[in-house]
Coordinates of C-alpha atoms in Angstrom, one line a residue:
X27 CA -7.6 32.6 0.9
X28 CA -5.3 35.4 -0.2
X29 CA -3.7 35.0 -3.7
X30 CA -0.9 36.9 -4.9
X31 CA 1.3 37.0 -8.0
X32 CA 4.5 35.1 -7.5
X33 CA 7.9 35.6 -9.0
X34 CA 8.8 32.5 -10.9
X35 CA 12.4 32.7 -9.5
X36 CA 11.1 32.6 -5.8
X37 CA 12.3 29.5 -4.0
X38 CA 9.6 27.4 -2.3
X39 CA 11.1 27.3 1.1
X40 CA 11.4 31.1 1.1
X41 CA 7.9 31.5 -0.2
X42 CA 6.1 29.2 2.1
X43 CA 8.1 29.2 5.1
X44 CA 7.9 33.1 5.1
X45 CA 4.1 32.6 6.0
X46 CA 3.5 29.6 8.1
X47 CA 0.0 31.1 9.1
X48 CA -1.2 29.6 5.8
X49 CA 0.0 26.1 6.7
X50 CA -2.5 24.8 9.1
X51 CA -2.8 21.5 11.1
X52 CA -6.4 21.0 10.1
X53 CA -7.2 19.8 6.5
X54 CA -10.4 19.4 4.8
X55 CA -10.5 17.1 1.8
X56 CA -13.0 17.1 -1.0
X57 CA -12.7 14.4 -3.6
X58 CA -14.3 14.9 -7.3
X59 CA -15.8 11.5 -7.1
X60 CA -15.4 7.9 -5.9
X61 CA -12.8 7.5 -8.6
X62 CA -10.6 10.1 -7.5
X63 CA -11.0 9.5 -3.6
X64 CA -7.6 7.7 -3.6
X65 CA -5.9 11.0 -4.3
X66 CA -7.2 12.4 -1.0
X67 CA -6.7 9.2 0.9
X68 CA -3.1 9.1 -0.2
X69 CA -2.6 12.6 0.9
X70 CA -4.0 11.8 4.3
X71 CA -1.6 8.8 4.6
X72 CA 1.1 11.4 4.6
X73 CA -0.6 13.4 7.4
X74 CA -1.2 10.2 9.3
X75 CA 2.5 9.1 8.8
X76 CA 3.7 12.6 10.0
X77 CA 1.5 12.2 13.2
X78 CA 3.2 8.8 13.7
X79 CA 6.7 10.0 13.3
X80 CA 6.3 13.1 15.3
X81 CA 4.8 11.2 18.1
X82 CA 1.4 13.0 18.6
X83 CA -1.8 13.8 16.6
X84 CA -0.6 17.1 15.2
X85 CA -2.6 17.0 12.0
X86 CA -6.3 16.3 11.7
X87 CA -8.5 15.8 8.7
X88 CA -12.0 15.4 7.2
X89 CA -12.9 13.7 3.9
X90 CA -15.9 14.2 1.7
X91 CA -16.9 13.1 -1.8
X92 CA -18.4 15.9 -4.0
X93 CA -21.4 15.2 -6.3
X94 CA -23.8 17.0 -8.5
X95 CA -26.1 17.9 -5.6
X96 CA -23.6 18.8 -2.7
X97 CA -20.1 20.3 -3.1
X98 CA -20.1 21.7 0.5
X99 CA -17.1 20.7 2.4
X100 CA -18.8 21.7 5.7
X101 CA -17.1 23.7 8.3
X102 CA -14.3 25.3 6.4
X103 CA -12.7 28.3 8.0
X104 CA -9.4 30.2 8.5
X105 CA -7.9 27.3 10.3
X106 CA -8.4 24.9 7.5
X107 CA -6.3 23.8 4.4
X108 CA -8.8 22.9 1.8
X109 CA -7.4 20.2 -0.5
X110 CA -9.6 19.5 -3.7
X111 CA -8.5 16.0 -5.0
X112 CA -9.2 15.7 -8.7
X113 CA -8.0 13.3 -11.2
X114 CA -6.2 13.3 -14.5
X115 CA -8.9 12.0 -17.0
X116 CA -12.0 14.4 -16.8
X117 CA -12.4 18.1 -15.8
X118 CA -14.1 18.9 -12.6
X119 CA -16.8 21.5 -12.9
X120 CA -18.9 22.6 -9.9
X121 CA -22.7 23.2 -10.4
X122 CA -23.1 26.8 -11.1
X123 CA -25.6 27.3 -8.3
X124 CA -23.0 26.3 -5.9
X125 CA -20.1 28.6 -7.1
X126 CA -21.2 31.3 -4.6
X127 CA -20.6 28.8 -1.5
X128 CA -17.6 27.5 -3.2
X129 CA -16.0 31.0 -3.7
X130 CA -16.7 31.6 0.0
X131 CA -15.0 28.4 1.1
X132 CA -12.0 29.0 -1.2
X133 CA -11.6 32.5 0.2
X134 CA -12.0 31.5 3.8
X135 CA -9.4 28.7 3.9
X136 CA -6.1 29.4 5.1
X137 CA -4.7 27.6 2.2
X138 CA -6.1 25.9 -0.8
X139 CA -4.5 22.8 -2.6
X140 CA -5.7 21.7 -5.9
X141 CA -4.9 18.2 -7.5
X142 CA -5.2 17.6 -11.2
X143 CA -8.7 18.3 -12.6
X144 CA -9.6 20.4 -9.4
X145 CA -7.8 23.3 -10.9
X146 CA -11.2 24.0 -12.6
X147 CA -12.9 24.8 -9.4
X148 CA -11.0 28.0 -8.3
X149 CA -10.9 29.0 -12.0
X150 CA -14.7 28.8 -12.5
X151 CA -15.3 30.4 -9.2
X152 CA -13.5 33.5 -10.6
X153 CA -10.4 33.7 -8.2
X154 CA -7.8 32.2 -10.3
X155 CA -6.5 34.2 -13.3
X156 CA -3.1 35.4 -13.0
X157 CA -1.6 33.1 -10.3
X158 CA 1.1 30.6 -11.5
X159 CA 0.0 27.1 -11.1
X160 CA 1.0 23.5 -12.1
X161 CA -1.5 22.1 -14.5
X162 CA -1.7 18.5 -16.1
X163 CA -1.0 18.7 -19.9
X164 CA -4.4 16.8 -20.3
X165 CA -6.2 20.1 -19.0
X166 CA -4.1 23.0 -20.2
X167 CA -5.9 23.8 -23.3
X168 CA -9.2 23.8 -21.5
X169 CA -7.8 25.9 -18.7
X170 CA -6.6 28.6 -21.1
X171 CA -10.3 28.5 -22.7
X172 CA -11.7 29.1 -19.2
X173 CA -9.8 32.4 -18.9
X174 CA -6.3 31.5 -17.3
X175 CA -4.1 34.2 -18.4
X176 CA -0.9 33.2 -16.4
X177 CA 1.9 31.0 -17.6
X178 CA 1.9 27.4 -16.4
X179 CA 4.5 26.5 -13.7
X180 CA 7.0 24.3 -15.3
X181 CA 7.1 21.8 -12.4
X182 CA 4.6 19.3 -11.3
X183 CA 4.2 21.0 -8.0
X184 CA 3.8 24.9 -7.5
X185 CA 3.4 26.8 -4.2
X186 CA 2.1 30.3 -3.6
X187 CA 1.6 32.3 -0.3
X188 CA -1.8 30.5 -0.1
X189 CA -2.2 28.2 -3.0
X190 CA -0.6 24.9 -3.8
X191 CA -1.2 22.9 -6.9
X192 CA -0.2 19.3 -8.2
X193 CA -0.7 18.1 -11.6
X194 CA -1.8 14.6 -10.5
X195 CA -2.6 12.5 -7.4
X196 CA 0.8 10.9 -7.5
X197 CA 2.3 14.5 -7.5
X198 CA 0.1 15.4 -4.7
X199 CA 1.9 13.1 -2.2
X200 CA 5.1 15.0 -2.6
X201 CA 3.0 18.2 -2.4
X202 CA 1.9 17.2 0.9
X203 CA 5.2 16.2 2.1
X204 CA 6.6 19.6 1.2
X205 CA 3.8 21.3 3.1
X206 CA 4.3 19.2 6.1
X207 CA 8.2 20.0 5.8
X208 CA 7.6 23.7 5.7
X209 CA 5.8 23.5 9.0
X210 CA 8.0 20.7 10.8
X211 CA 11.4 20.9 9.0
X212 CA 13.3 19.1 6.4
X213 CA 14.1 16.2 8.7
X214 CA 10.5 15.2 8.9
X215 CA 10.4 15.3 5.0
X216 CA 13.2 12.7 4.6
X217 CA 11.5 10.6 7.3
X218 CA 8.3 10.7 5.5
X219 CA 9.7 9.7 2.1
X220 CA 11.4 6.8 3.8
X221 CA 8.5 5.8 5.8
X222 CA 6.1 5.9 2.8
X223 CA 8.7 4.1 0.4
X224 CA 9.3 7.0 -1.7
X225 CA 13.1 6.8 -1.7
X226 CA 15.2 4.3 -3.6
X227 CA 18.1 4.8 -1.2
X228 CA 17.5 2.0 1.0
X229 CA 20.3 3.0 3.5
X230 CA 17.9 5.6 4.9
X231 CA 15.0 3.1 5.3
X232 CA 14.5 2.9 9.0
X233 CA 11.7 2.2 11.3
X234 CA 9.2 4.9 12.6
X235 CA 10.5 4.5 16.0
X236 CA 14.0 5.3 14.9
X237 CA 12.9 8.4 12.9
X238 CA 10.9 9.4 16.2
X239 CA 13.9 9.1 18.5
X240 CA 16.1 10.8 15.9
X241 CA 13.7 13.8 15.8
X242 CA 13.8 14.0 19.7
X243 CA 17.4 14.1 19.4
X244 CA 17.1 17.6 18.1
X245 CA 20.4 17.2 16.1
X246 CA 22.5 16.1 19.0
X247 CA 25.4 14.4 17.3
X248 CA 26.2 11.9 19.9
X249 CA 22.8 10.8 20.4
X250 CA 22.1 10.6 16.6
X251 CA 25.2 8.4 16.0
X252 CA 24.3 6.2 19.0
X253 CA 20.9 5.7 17.5
X254 CA 22.3 4.8 14.2
X255 CA 24.8 2.4 15.8
X256 CA 21.9 0.8 17.7
X257 CA 19.9 0.5 14.4
X258 CA 22.9 -1.2 12.6
X259 CA 23.3 -3.7 15.2
X260 CA 19.6 -4.6 16.0
X261 CA 20.5 -8.2 15.4
X262 CA 23.9 -8.3 17.1
X263 CA 23.0 -9.4 20.6

């Protein structure tokens, strides 16, 4: 993972879309413990939904639970996005004797995503000092005490060239949608939010088949309008 300083005025789409090499199709999830595994599973649901809407198994993933004896996420390489899924109640500190391996995994992965308390992992590994990140208010004081010298990102989600951060498991779902959007376009992001029930606008809540065929239409106005008409008259035989 290559980290660089980011101008706070840089736009997300410009920053991420300009370097799609760091947004991979293969994800490795490591949860802090059993209490936070739901954070990783919620993110995996985004990838699973994306595969459904796209119509093929584009994204793959693995998921492990960290503990005091073993943090190793397994075969993490330059083709992987490493997602560290923490919570919002207690810091996540890795055993000192594993920091060398952790540092190697963080630097090898194409992209690293940290959720909630997982912010302490790259910080303790010595590779997070001046990069702007989103940090939950519960951990900000402790993060500063650990040597973080940058200003906190003001939003709940922050993206850099090879680092994404979300303040909580709930914010992580939107973080994942934005990463998928950067690779597959804003249309799929809208479809994901609708499919996952994350939009209050029920007028765009359509079936996964509808979103799939709309995507296949590739913006063709006539086909898209025809699909919308068909959807609006499903019960009109």
